[in-house]
Coordinates of C-alpha atoms in Angstrom, one line a residue:
Chain A
M1 CA -41.9 -20.7 9.7
R2 CA -44.9 -21.3 7.6
L3 CA -47.2 -21.2 10.6
A4 CA -45.7 -17.8 11.6
T5 CA -46.3 -16.5 8.1
C6 CA -49.9 -17.7 8.2
R7 CA -50.5 -15.9 11.5
R8 CA -49.0 -12.7 10.1
L9 CA -51.1 -13.0 6.9
T10 CA -54.2 -13.7 9.0
L11 CA -53.5 -10.7 11.2
A12 CA -52.8 -8.5 8.2
A13 CA -56.0 -9.6 6.5
L14 CA -58.0 -8.9 9.7
L15 CA -56.4 -5.4 10.1
A16 CA -56.9 -4.6 6.4
L17 CA -60.6 -5.7 6.5
P18 CA -62.2 -2.4 7.5
L19 CA -60.0 -0.4 5.1
L20 CA -61.1 -2.1 1.9
P21 CA -63.9 -0.6 -0.1
A22 CA -65.6 -4.1 -0.3
P23 CA -69.0 -3.2 -1.8
S24 CA -67.4 -1.8 -5.0
R25 CA -66.3 -5.2 -6.0
A26 CA -69.8 -6.8 -5.8
G27 CA -70.8 -6.3 -9.4
E28 CA -67.4 -7.2 -10.9
A29 CA -66.6 -10.8 -10.4
Q30 CA -69.5 -12.7 -11.9
R31 CA -67.5 -15.5 -13.5
I32 CA -65.4 -17.1 -10.8
V33 CA -63.1 -20.2 -10.9
S34 CA -62.8 -21.6 -7.4
I35 CA -59.6 -23.5 -6.7
G36 CA -59.3 -25.6 -3.5
G37 CA -61.9 -27.6 -1.7
S38 CA -62.4 -25.4 1.4
V39 CA -62.7 -22.2 -0.7
T40 CA -65.3 -23.8 -2.9
E41 CA -67.3 -25.0 0.2
I42 CA -67.2 -21.4 1.6
V43 CA -68.5 -20.0 -1.7
Y44 CA -71.5 -22.4 -1.5
A45 CA -72.0 -21.7 2.2
L46 CA -72.2 -18.0 1.3
G47 CA -74.9 -18.8 -1.3
E48 CA -72.7 -17.3 -4.0
E49 CA -72.4 -20.5 -6.1
D50 CA -74.3 -19.0 -9.1
R51 CA -71.2 -17.0 -9.8
L52 CA -69.0 -20.1 -10.2
V53 CA -68.0 -21.2 -13.7
A54 CA -65.4 -23.8 -12.9
R55 CA -63.6 -25.5 -10.0
D56 CA -60.5 -27.6 -9.4
T57 CA -60.1 -31.4 -8.7
T58 CA -60.0 -31.0 -5.0
S59 CA -63.4 -29.2 -4.9
T60 CA -65.7 -32.1 -4.3
Y61 CA -68.3 -30.8 -1.8
P62 CA -71.2 -30.1 -2.0
P63 CA -72.0 -32.8 -4.6
E64 CA -73.5 -30.2 -7.0
V65 CA -70.0 -28.9 -7.6
A66 CA -69.3 -31.9 -9.7
A67 CA -71.5 -30.4 -12.5
L68 CA -68.9 -27.6 -13.0
P69 CA -66.0 -28.1 -15.4
D70 CA -62.8 -29.2 -13.6
V71 CA -59.7 -27.1 -14.5
G72 CA -57.3 -29.6 -13.0
Y73 CA -55.3 -30.0 -9.8
I74 CA -54.6 -26.8 -7.7
R75 CA -50.8 -27.0 -8.2
Q76 CA -50.9 -28.0 -11.8
L77 CA -53.3 -25.6 -13.4
S78 CA -53.4 -25.3 -17.2
P79 CA -53.5 -21.6 -18.1
E80 CA -55.5 -22.1 -21.2
G81 CA -57.9 -24.5 -19.5
V82 CA -58.6 -21.8 -16.9
L83 CA -59.0 -19.0 -19.6
S84 CA -61.3 -21.3 -21.6
V85 CA -64.1 -20.7 -19.1
N86 CA -63.7 -16.9 -19.5
P87 CA -63.3 -16.1 -15.7
T88 CA -63.1 -12.6 -14.3
L89 CA -61.8 -13.9 -10.9
V90 CA -59.7 -16.9 -9.8
L91 CA -60.3 -17.5 -6.1
T92 CA -57.8 -20.0 -4.7
E93 CA -56.4 -21.6 -1.6
E94 CA -52.8 -21.0 -0.8
G95 CA -50.3 -22.7 -3.1
A96 CA -51.9 -22.5 -6.6
G97 CA -49.5 -23.1 -9.4
P98 CA -47.4 -23.6 -11.4
P99 CA -46.1 -20.0 -11.1
E100 CA -46.0 -19.5 -14.9
A101 CA -49.7 -20.3 -15.2
V102 CA -50.5 -17.8 -12.4
D103 CA -48.4 -15.1 -14.2
L104 CA -50.1 -15.7 -17.5
L105 CA -53.6 -15.5 -15.8
K106 CA -52.6 -12.2 -14.2
E107 CA -51.3 -11.0 -17.6
A108 CA -54.7 -11.9 -19.2
S109 CA -56.2 -9.5 -16.7
V110 CA -58.0 -12.1 -14.7
E111 CA -58.1 -11.1 -11.0
F112 CA -56.3 -13.7 -8.9
V113 CA -56.8 -13.9 -5.2
E114 CA -55.1 -16.3 -2.8
I115 CA -56.8 -17.2 0.5
P116 CA -54.3 -18.0 3.3
E117 CA -54.4 -21.5 4.7
G118 CA -54.3 -22.6 8.3
Y119 CA -55.3 -25.4 10.6
D120 CA -57.0 -23.8 13.6
R121 CA -60.2 -21.9 14.6
A122 CA -58.9 -18.5 13.6
A123 CA -57.8 -19.7 10.2
V124 CA -61.3 -21.0 9.4
L125 CA -62.9 -17.7 10.3
T126 CA -60.3 -15.7 8.4
K127 CA -60.8 -17.8 5.3
I128 CA -64.6 -17.3 5.4
R129 CA -64.3 -13.5 6.0
R130 CA -61.6 -13.1 3.3
V131 CA -63.7 -15.1 0.7
A132 CA -66.8 -13.1 1.5
E133 CA -64.9 -9.8 1.2
V134 CA -63.4 -10.8 -2.2
L135 CA -66.9 -11.7 -3.4
G136 CA -68.2 -8.4 -2.2
V137 CA -70.6 -9.8 0.3
P138 CA -68.9 -9.0 3.7
E139 CA -72.2 -9.0 5.6
K140 CA -72.9 -12.6 4.5
G141 CA -69.3 -13.4 5.5
E142 CA -69.8 -12.0 9.0
R143 CA -73.0 -14.0 9.4
L144 CA -71.4 -17.2 8.2
A145 CA -68.2 -16.6 10.3
S146 CA -70.3 -16.0 13.5
D147 CA -72.4 -19.1 12.7
V148 CA -69.2 -21.2 12.3
A149 CA -67.6 -19.5 15.3
G150 CA -70.7 -20.5 17.3
A151 CA -70.6 -24.0 16.0
L152 CA -66.9 -24.2 16.9
D153 CA -67.7 -23.0 20.4
D154 CA -70.4 -25.6 20.8
A155 CA -67.9 -28.2 19.5
G156 CA -65.5 -26.9 22.1
R157 CA -68.1 -27.3 24.9
I158 CA -68.9 -30.8 23.7
V159 CA -65.2 -31.6 23.5
G160 CA -64.8 -30.2 27.1
E161 CA -67.7 -32.3 28.4
E162 CA -66.6 -35.5 26.6
T163 CA -63.0 -35.2 27.8
S164 CA -63.5 -33.9 31.3
G165 CA -61.9 -36.1 33.9
T166 CA -60.3 -38.4 31.4
P167 CA -56.8 -38.0 30.0
P168 CA -56.9 -36.8 26.3
R169 CA -57.0 -39.6 23.8
R170 CA -53.9 -40.2 21.7
V171 CA -54.8 -40.2 18.0
L172 CA -52.6 -41.5 15.2
F173 CA -53.7 -40.1 11.8
V174 CA -52.8 -42.7 9.1
L175 CA -52.9 -41.1 5.6
S176 CA -52.1 -44.3 3.8
M177 CA -50.7 -47.7 4.3
Q178 CA -48.9 -49.1 1.2
G179 CA -46.6 -52.0 1.3
G180 CA -47.0 -52.1 5.0
R181 CA -45.6 -48.6 5.5
I182 CA -47.6 -46.2 7.5
M183 CA -47.8 -42.6 6.3
A184 CA -48.7 -40.6 9.4
G185 CA -49.7 -36.9 10.0
G186 CA -47.2 -35.0 12.1
A187 CA -47.2 -31.4 13.3
N188 CA -48.5 -28.5 11.2
T189 CA -51.0 -30.6 9.2
A190 CA -54.7 -30.4 8.9
A191 CA -54.9 -33.8 10.6
D192 CA -53.0 -32.4 13.6
G193 CA -55.3 -29.4 13.6
I194 CA -58.5 -31.3 13.7
I195 CA -57.3 -33.7 16.4
R196 CA -56.5 -30.7 18.6
L197 CA -60.0 -29.2 17.9
A198 CA -61.6 -32.5 18.9
G199 CA -59.7 -32.5 22.2
G200 CA -57.3 -35.3 21.3
V201 CA -53.6 -35.4 21.2
N202 CA -51.6 -36.2 18.1
A203 CA -49.7 -39.3 18.9
I204 CA -46.9 -38.2 16.6
A205 CA -45.2 -34.9 17.4
G206 CA -41.6 -35.4 16.2
F207 CA -41.9 -34.1 12.6
E208 CA -43.9 -31.8 10.3
G209 CA -46.1 -32.9 7.5
Y210 CA -47.0 -36.4 6.4
K211 CA -44.1 -38.9 6.7
P212 CA -43.6 -42.6 6.7
L213 CA -43.3 -44.1 10.3
S214 CA -41.0 -46.8 11.4
D215 CA -42.7 -49.7 13.2
E216 CA -40.9 -48.8 16.4
A217 CA -42.1 -45.2 16.1
V218 CA -45.7 -46.5 15.8
I219 CA -45.3 -48.6 18.9
S220 CA -43.7 -45.8 21.0
A221 CA -46.4 -43.4 19.8
A222 CA -48.9 -45.7 21.6
P223 CA -52.1 -44.3 20.0
D224 CA -55.4 -45.1 21.6
V225 CA -57.2 -44.6 18.3
I226 CA -56.3 -44.7 14.6
L227 CA -57.9 -42.0 12.5
M228 CA -58.2 -42.4 8.7
M229 CA -60.0 -40.9 5.7
A230 CA -63.0 -43.0 4.5
R231 CA -62.2 -43.9 0.9
G232 CA -62.5 -46.7 -1.6
G233 CA -60.4 -48.0 -4.4
A234 CA -56.8 -48.9 -4.3
L235 CA -56.1 -46.7 -1.3
A236 CA -58.7 -48.3 1.0
V237 CA -57.4 -50.2 4.0
S238 CA -59.7 -52.7 5.6
D239 CA -59.8 -53.1 9.4
D240 CA -58.3 -56.5 9.1
A241 CA -55.4 -55.2 7.0
L242 CA -54.8 -52.3 9.5
F243 CA -54.8 -54.5 12.6
A244 CA -52.8 -57.2 11.0
H245 CA -49.9 -54.7 10.9
P246 CA -47.5 -56.0 13.6
A247 CA -46.6 -52.6 15.0
I248 CA -50.2 -51.3 15.1
R249 CA -51.4 -54.6 16.7
S250 CA -49.3 -54.0 19.7
T251 CA -50.5 -50.5 20.4
P252 CA -53.6 -49.7 22.7
A253 CA -55.5 -48.9 19.5
G254 CA -54.6 -52.2 18.0
E255 CA -55.6 -54.2 21.1
A256 CA -59.0 -52.5 21.2
R257 CA -59.3 -52.6 17.4
S258 CA -60.1 -48.9 17.6
V259 CA -60.3 -47.1 14.2
L260 CA -62.3 -44.1 13.1
R261 CA -62.9 -43.3 9.4
M262 CA -64.3 -39.9 8.3
D263 CA -64.9 -38.1 5.1
G264 CA -61.5 -36.7 4.0
M265 CA -62.7 -33.3 2.8
K266 CA -64.8 -32.7 5.9
L267 CA -62.1 -33.8 8.3
L268 CA -59.1 -32.0 6.7
G269 CA -60.7 -29.1 4.7
F270 CA -60.8 -26.5 7.4
G271 CA -63.8 -24.8 6.0
P272 CA -67.5 -24.4 7.0
R273 CA -67.8 -28.1 8.1
T274 CA -64.9 -28.0 10.5
A275 CA -67.1 -27.5 13.5
E276 CA -69.2 -30.5 12.4
A277 CA -66.0 -32.6 11.9
A278 CA -64.6 -31.6 15.3
T279 CA -67.9 -32.4 17.1
E280 CA -68.2 -35.8 15.2
L281 CA -64.6 -36.6 16.0
A282 CA -64.9 -35.6 19.7
H283 CA -68.0 -37.8 20.1
A284 CA -66.3 -40.7 18.4
L285 CA -63.2 -40.3 20.6
A286 CA -65.3 -40.2 23.7
G287 CA -67.5 -43.2 22.6
G288 CA -64.9 -45.4 21.0
Chain B
M1 CA -20.7 -46.7 -54.1
V2 CA -22.9 -49.7 -54.4
A3 CA -23.0 -52.3 -51.6
I4 CA -25.3 -55.1 -50.9
H5 CA -27.3 -54.8 -47.7
P6 CA -27.9 -58.0 -45.8
E7 CA -31.6 -57.9 -46.6
G8 CA -30.8 -57.8 -50.3
H9 CA -31.7 -54.1 -51.1
L10 CA -29.2 -51.8 -52.7
V11 CA -27.9 -49.2 -50.2
G12 CA -28.9 -46.6 -52.8
D13 CA -32.6 -47.6 -52.3
R14 CA -32.2 -47.1 -48.6
R15 CA -30.9 -43.6 -49.1
G16 CA -33.7 -42.7 -51.4
L17 CA -36.2 -44.1 -48.9
A18 CA -34.5 -42.2 -46.1
R19 CA -34.8 -39.0 -48.1
R20 CA -38.5 -39.6 -49.0
T21 CA -39.0 -40.3 -45.3
S22 CA -37.4 -37.0 -44.3
W23 CA -39.9 -35.1 -46.6
A24 CA -42.8 -37.0 -45.2
L25 CA -41.6 -36.2 -41.6
V26 CA -41.3 -32.5 -42.5
A27 CA -44.9 -32.6 -43.7
L28 CA -45.9 -34.4 -40.5
L29 CA -44.1 -31.8 -38.4
L30 CA -46.0 -29.0 -40.1
V31 CA -49.3 -30.7 -39.5
A32 CA -48.3 -31.3 -35.8
A33 CA -47.2 -27.7 -35.4
Y34 CA -50.5 -26.4 -36.9
A35 CA -52.5 -28.7 -34.6
S36 CA -50.5 -27.5 -31.6
L37 CA -51.3 -23.8 -32.4
A38 CA -54.9 -24.4 -33.5
V39 CA -56.2 -26.9 -30.8
G40 CA -56.8 -25.9 -27.2
A41 CA -59.3 -25.8 -24.4
S42 CA -60.3 -22.2 -25.0
G43 CA -61.7 -22.5 -28.5
V44 CA -59.7 -19.5 -29.7
S45 CA -59.4 -20.0 -33.4
L46 CA -56.1 -19.7 -35.2
P47 CA -57.5 -19.0 -38.7
A48 CA -59.8 -16.3 -37.3
A49 CA -56.9 -14.6 -35.5
L50 CA -54.7 -14.8 -38.6
A51 CA -57.5 -13.3 -40.7
D52 CA -57.9 -10.5 -38.3
L53 CA -54.1 -9.9 -38.4
L54 CA -54.0 -9.9 -42.2
A55 CA -57.0 -7.5 -42.4
G56 CA -55.2 -5.2 -40.0
R57 CA -57.9 -5.6 -37.4
E58 CA -57.1 -5.6 -33.7
I59 CA -56.8 -9.1 -32.2
D60 CA -58.7 -9.7 -29.0
A61 CA -56.3 -9.4 -26.0
R62 CA -57.3 -12.8 -24.6
A63 CA -56.8 -14.5 -28.0
R64 CA -53.4 -12.9 -28.3
I65 CA -52.3 -14.1 -24.9
I66 CA -53.6 -17.6 -25.6
L67 CA -51.9 -17.9 -29.1
W68 CA -48.8 -15.9 -28.4
D69 CA -48.0 -16.4 -24.7
I70 CA -49.4 -19.9 -24.1
R71 CA -49.6 -21.9 -27.4
L72 CA -46.6 -20.6 -29.3
P73 CA -43.9 -21.1 -26.5
R74 CA -45.5 -24.5 -25.9
L75 CA -45.2 -25.4 -29.6
L76 CA -41.5 -24.3 -29.7
T77 CA -40.7 -26.0 -26.4
G78 CA -42.4 -29.2 -27.5
M79 CA -40.6 -29.3 -30.8
M80 CA -37.2 -28.7 -29.2
V81 CA -37.7 -31.2 -26.3
G82 CA -39.1 -33.9 -28.6
A83 CA -36.3 -33.5 -31.1
S84 CA -33.6 -33.3 -28.3
L85 CA -34.8 -36.5 -26.6
A86 CA -35.0 -38.4 -29.9
V87 CA -31.6 -37.3 -31.2
A88 CA -30.0 -37.9 -27.8
G89 CA -31.4 -41.4 -27.9
A90 CA -30.1 -42.0 -31.4
V91 CA -26.6 -40.7 -30.5
L92 CA -26.4 -42.8 -27.3
Q93 CA -27.5 -45.9 -29.2
G94 CA -24.8 -45.2 -31.8
L95 CA -22.2 -44.5 -29.2
F96 CA -22.9 -47.7 -27.2
R97 CA -23.6 -49.7 -30.3
N98 CA -26.7 -50.9 -28.5
P99 CA -30.2 -50.2 -29.7
L100 CA -31.5 -50.3 -26.1
A101 CA -29.3 -47.4 -24.8
D102 CA -31.4 -44.5 -23.5
P103 CA -30.6 -41.2 -21.8
G104 CA -32.0 -42.7 -18.6
L105 CA -29.5 -45.5 -18.7
V106 CA -26.2 -43.5 -18.3
G107 CA -27.6 -41.4 -15.5
V108 CA -28.0 -38.2 -17.5
S109 CA -31.8 -38.0 -16.8
A110 CA -31.2 -39.0 -13.2
G111 CA -28.6 -36.2 -12.7
A112 CA -31.0 -33.7 -14.2
G113 CA -33.7 -35.0 -12.0
L114 CA -31.6 -34.6 -8.8
G115 CA -30.9 -31.0 -9.8
A116 CA -34.6 -30.3 -10.2
I117 CA -35.6 -32.0 -7.0
S118 CA -32.9 -30.1 -5.1
A119 CA -34.3 -26.9 -6.5
I120 CA -37.8 -27.7 -5.4
V121 CA -37.0 -29.0 -1.9
L122 CA -34.0 -26.8 -1.0
G123 CA -34.9 -23.7 -2.9
G124 CA -36.4 -22.2 0.1
L125 CA -33.2 -22.4 2.1
L126 CA -31.3 -20.2 -0.4
P127 CA -30.5 -16.6 0.7
A128 CA -33.3 -14.4 -0.5
G129 CA -31.0 -12.5 -2.8
I130 CA -29.9 -15.5 -4.8
A131 CA -33.4 -17.0 -4.9
G132 CA -34.8 -13.6 -6.1
V133 CA -32.3 -13.4 -9.0
L134 CA -32.9 -17.0 -10.2
G135 CA -36.6 -17.0 -9.5
A136 CA -38.6 -19.5 -11.6
A137 CA -35.4 -20.3 -13.4
L138 CA -34.0 -22.1 -10.3
V139 CA -35.4 -25.6 -11.3
P140 CA -34.1 -25.5 -14.9
V141 CA -30.7 -24.1 -13.9
L142 CA -30.1 -26.8 -11.2
A143 CA -31.5 -29.6 -13.5
F144 CA -29.1 -28.6 -16.2
A145 CA -26.2 -28.4 -13.6
G146 CA -27.1 -31.9 -12.4
S147 CA -27.0 -33.4 -15.9
W148 CA -23.6 -31.8 -16.6
L149 CA -22.2 -32.9 -13.3
S150 CA -23.3 -36.5 -13.8
V151 CA -21.9 -36.6 -17.4
S152 CA -18.6 -35.1 -16.2
L153 CA -18.3 -37.6 -13.4
L154 CA -19.2 -40.4 -15.7
Y155 CA -16.5 -39.3 -18.1
V156 CA -13.9 -39.1 -15.3
I157 CA -14.8 -42.6 -14.1
A158 CA -14.7 -44.1 -17.6
T159 CA -11.6 -42.4 -19.0
R160 CA -8.1 -43.6 -18.2
G161 CA -5.0 -42.4 -20.0
G162 CA -7.1 -40.7 -22.7
H163 CA -9.1 -43.9 -23.5
T164 CA -12.8 -44.2 -22.7
S165 CA -14.2 -47.6 -22.1
V166 CA -17.8 -48.0 -23.2
A167 CA -18.4 -50.9 -20.8
T168 CA -17.1 -48.9 -17.8
M169 CA -19.2 -46.0 -18.9
L170 CA -22.4 -48.0 -19.1
L171 CA -21.8 -49.7 -15.7
G172 CA -20.6 -46.4 -14.2
G173 CA -23.8 -44.7 -15.5
I174 CA -26.0 -47.4 -13.9
A175 CA -24.1 -46.9 -10.6
L176 CA -24.4 -43.1 -10.8
A177 CA -28.1 -43.3 -11.6
A178 CA -28.5 -45.5 -8.5
M179 CA -26.6 -43.1 -6.3
T180 CA -28.4 -40.1 -7.7
A181 CA -31.7 -41.9 -7.1
A182 CA -30.7 -42.4 -3.5
F183 CA -29.9 -38.7 -3.0
S184 CA -33.2 -37.8 -4.7
G185 CA -34.9 -40.2 -2.2
L186 CA -33.3 -38.4 0.7
L187 CA -34.6 -35.0 -0.6
I188 CA -38.0 -36.5 -1.2
Y189 CA -38.1 -37.6 2.4
M190 CA -37.2 -34.1 3.5
A191 CA -39.9 -32.5 1.3
D192 CA -43.1 -31.2 2.8
D193 CA -46.5 -32.0 1.3
Q194 CA -46.6 -29.3 -1.2
Q195 CA -43.1 -30.0 -2.5
L196 CA -44.0 -33.7 -2.7
R197 CA -46.9 -32.9 -5.0
D198 CA -44.7 -30.6 -7.1
L199 CA -42.2 -33.4 -7.4
T200 CA -44.8 -35.9 -8.5
F201 CA -46.1 -33.7 -11.2
W202 CA -42.6 -32.7 -12.3
S203 CA -41.5 -36.3 -12.6
L204 CA -44.5 -37.1 -14.8
G205 CA -43.4 -34.5 -17.3
S206 CA -45.4 -31.6 -18.7
L207 CA -45.1 -28.7 -21.1
A208 CA -47.7 -26.8 -19.1
G209 CA -45.0 -24.6 -17.6
A210 CA -43.8 -23.5 -21.0
S211 CA -43.4 -19.7 -21.2
W212 CA -41.2 -17.4 -23.3
G213 CA -38.7 -17.0 -20.4
K214 CA -38.2 -20.8 -19.9
T215 CA -38.2 -21.6 -23.6
L216 CA -35.6 -18.9 -24.4
A217 CA -33.5 -20.0 -21.5
A218 CA -33.3 -23.6 -22.5
A219 CA -33.3 -23.1 -26.3
P220 CA -29.6 -22.4 -26.9
L221 CA -28.4 -25.7 -25.4
M222 CA -31.0 -27.8 -27.2
L223 CA -30.4 -26.0 -30.5
A224 CA -26.6 -26.3 -30.1
A225 CA -27.0 -30.1 -29.5
L226 CA -29.4 -30.5 -32.5
V227 CA -27.1 -28.6 -34.8
A228 CA -24.0 -30.4 -33.7
A229 CA -25.5 -33.9 -33.8
P230 CA -25.4 -34.5 -37.6
A231 CA -21.7 -33.9 -37.6
L232 CA -21.4 -37.1 -35.5
A233 CA -23.1 -39.2 -38.1
R234 CA -20.2 -40.5 -40.2
G235 CA -18.2 -41.2 -37.0
L236 CA -21.1 -43.2 -35.5
N237 CA -21.5 -45.2 -38.7
A238 CA -17.8 -46.1 -38.5
L239 CA -18.1 -46.9 -34.8
A240 CA -20.8 -49.5 -35.6
L241 CA -18.0 -51.6 -37.0
G242 CA -16.1 -51.5 -33.7
E243 CA -13.8 -49.0 -32.1
A244 CA -10.6 -50.5 -33.7
A245 CA -12.1 -50.6 -37.1
A246 CA -13.4 -47.0 -36.8
H247 CA -9.9 -45.9 -35.7
H248 CA -8.3 -47.6 -38.8
L249 CA -10.9 -45.9 -41.0
G250 CA -9.4 -42.6 -39.8
V251 CA -12.2 -41.6 -37.4
P252 CA -10.9 -39.7 -34.3
V253 CA -12.7 -42.0 -31.9
Q254 CA -11.9 -40.1 -28.7
R255 CA -13.1 -36.8 -30.1
L256 CA -16.2 -38.6 -31.4
K257 CA -17.1 -39.9 -28.0
T258 CA -16.5 -36.6 -26.3
G259 CA -18.7 -34.9 -28.9
A260 CA -21.4 -37.5 -28.5
I261 CA -21.4 -37.1 -24.7
L262 CA -21.6 -33.3 -24.9
V263 CA -24.5 -33.5 -27.3
V264 CA -26.4 -35.9 -25.1
A265 CA -25.7 -33.9 -21.9
A266 CA -26.8 -30.6 -23.4
A267 CA -29.9 -32.1 -25.1
V268 CA -31.2 -34.2 -22.2
G269 CA -30.2 -31.7 -19.5
A270 CA -32.1 -28.8 -21.1
A271 CA -35.0 -30.9 -22.1
T272 CA -35.4 -32.5 -18.7
A273 CA -35.1 -29.1 -17.0
I274 CA -37.9 -27.5 -19.0
S275 CA -40.3 -30.5 -19.2
G276 CA -39.6 -33.0 -16.4
G277 CA -39.5 -36.7 -17.1
I278 CA -40.8 -37.6 -20.5
G279 CA -40.1 -41.2 -21.3
F280 CA -40.1 -43.3 -24.4
V281 CA -39.4 -40.7 -27.0
G282 CA -35.6 -41.3 -26.8
I283 CA -35.9 -45.0 -27.3
V284 CA -39.0 -45.4 -29.5
V285 CA -38.2 -42.8 -32.2
P286 CA -34.8 -43.9 -33.3
H287 CA -35.9 -47.5 -33.1
L288 CA -38.9 -47.0 -35.4
L289 CA -36.7 -45.1 -37.9
R290 CA -34.0 -47.8 -37.9
L291 CA -36.6 -50.4 -38.7
A292 CA -38.1 -48.2 -41.5
T293 CA -35.0 -46.8 -43.2
G294 CA -31.9 -48.6 -41.8
P295 CA -29.1 -47.8 -39.4
D296 CA -27.3 -45.1 -41.4
H297 CA -26.8 -42.2 -38.9
R298 CA -26.8 -39.6 -41.6
A299 CA -30.5 -40.1 -42.1
L300 CA -31.2 -41.4 -38.7
L301 CA -30.2 -38.4 -36.7
V302 CA -32.1 -35.9 -38.8
N303 CA -35.2 -38.0 -39.1
S304 CA -35.1 -38.7 -35.3
G305 CA -35.2 -35.0 -34.7
L306 CA -38.1 -34.5 -37.0
L307 CA -40.2 -37.5 -35.8
G308 CA -39.4 -36.8 -32.1
A309 CA -40.6 -33.2 -32.5
S310 CA -43.8 -34.2 -34.3
L311 CA -44.6 -37.0 -31.8
L312 CA -44.2 -34.8 -28.8
L313 CA -46.3 -32.0 -30.3
L314 CA -49.1 -34.5 -31.0
A315 CA -48.8 -36.1 -27.6
D316 CA -49.1 -32.6 -26.1
V317 CA -52.2 -31.9 -28.1
V318 CA -53.7 -35.1 -26.8
S319 CA -52.6 -34.3 -23.2
R320 CA -54.3 -30.9 -23.1
S321 CA -57.5 -31.8 -25.0
I322 CA -58.4 -35.2 -23.7
V323 CA -59.5 -34.0 -20.2
A324 CA -59.9 -30.2 -21.0
P325 CA -60.1 -27.8 -19.4
S326 CA -57.7 -29.8 -17.2
E327 CA -54.8 -31.6 -18.7
L328 CA -52.9 -34.9 -18.3
P329 CA -49.1 -34.9 -17.7
I330 CA -47.5 -35.5 -21.1
G331 CA -45.2 -38.3 -19.7
I332 CA -48.4 -40.4 -19.2
V333 CA -49.5 -39.8 -22.8
T334 CA -46.0 -40.7 -24.3
A335 CA -45.9 -43.9 -22.1
V336 CA -49.5 -44.9 -22.9
I337 CA -49.1 -44.4 -26.6
G338 CA -45.4 -45.2 -27.0
G339 CA -45.2 -48.4 -24.9
P340 CA -47.8 -50.6 -26.7
F341 CA -46.7 -49.2 -30.1
F342 CA -43.1 -50.1 -29.4
L343 CA -44.1 -53.6 -28.2
W344 CA -46.2 -54.1 -31.3
I345 CA -43.3 -53.2 -33.5
L346 CA -41.0 -55.5 -31.5
L347 CA -43.3 -58.4 -31.7
R348 CA -43.9 -58.0 -35.4
R349 CA -40.2 -57.8 -36.1
R350 CA -39.2 -60.4 -33.5
G351 CA -37.6 -62.7 -36.1
S352 CA -35.4 -60.1 -37.8
L353 CA -34.3 -58.2 -34.7
E354 CA -30.8 -58.7 -33.4
I355 CA -30.5 -57.2 -30.0

């Protein structure tokens, strides 16, 4: 249902594009709060970062973004915190909240624009065009979108070459492994989307979202490769811990000790770096 | 009436102390309320806005929204939630004659939690008409329904032939809480990623969602509970001697219990609905006051309300200024401040505590 809604929003946005008097907005939004990692990345990729006055917790790339004040987690915004940076525009990924905070911001006559989310090629390009249009720089947006589209095409060609003649690799995305329980990415997730773009097959197709997997489900998924986010701290899982897991050990990935770790925001963000992530993942899948 | 307290003080001294404590707590509440209106991420100044208002000047629109639509509902919500949780704790401790009783213990909080989780996870399945009418009120409404349902069930389980057994009620409450937690777990399993993150933040507790609409919707229940609670004081004092003794002293024990349960259900249901899971206030506040001014419920219930309100306001000020412009969930602040403080008191008074 959400996917269908996304498609419809995407289509509506594309159709509405030529109708909007985009240039008139250019001078307006000079104090922008960017909410959501991929939206923030797009603002930087468009070269419009000078207009940012704050960002949310999920906005971690590029590293310079850390210098901006953090107004909190995308779904738990503090209305006064956002107002304290005197924004004229809040630009956000889908799902900003809580609703009361959003209502108050609108009441305080702060422009509030939500960019639709999605996990495929079209969604990335739509996000870029939409952000550029809201910022009043549609030409820059077209350029960036065609660059990214080109990069995605290149990635697609590389993926095609890498995977020609071989059956697609089965990839299990492991979000976390706590207390021996594997939290895996099912259908309609960013993990599923990037695995597809890289020419792989998500080893788990039976459910939506990120869910804990039973040991038997891990074994019957029979992944060739385990994909994880590279991270430190308490959530880090070492190779030894991963392959000591009895269910994983008995899969093809476990026998070959085959695990890939990639930067989480690049891998799952579905922004300007998605082509790079898909290419990197495709190479790794072919090589590993 | 002059009686000798076990520690050797005259009871009259205790009552004077309790009264002086009440005035001190009123002063503390005023300070906390001022801080809650004056402190915030945006640097909007309360004195400046008041000066503008008195001089008949126009207040800046943004300052008006911050003071009137953000900080004021948050102040009122925080006061009512803090007072409700503390008073509910004091009433439960009196009812169970056990200083460790807590709204969490008899499944009231768990029932409210199940209601809220149902709203977050299953809200999308409702027919558009119903969802549209309830809108943002869906979570509070279902949370309150959950707490009422769990208290009613508990009452049915624990009452036989018009007599309520406190032991059965405690054990039944624990069983209900466990069952409720299982249903919540099932819903959490069904939740998608966004709902899961909503649930996590809801369960940590926050006043960030406070708005006039939510505050006014939850206020009647909390105010009714707070106004009704002092009427239970004499009965709870008598109950401390045991049910039979209370009965012989002329206390209508059954009515007292029903009243206490209703007060707790209304207070905790409405407070949980509006603010999520805020721990420690219900157990720490009455405990501190009992240590300071004795177990007389006439003072304890009123003072618990005052101290609970002040502490929650101050915790909220900390939660929204410590990492500004972002903010910490308030449940983290109450646990981080309340936990060690409570332990310190316990350890200091270890010798004289009888639990």
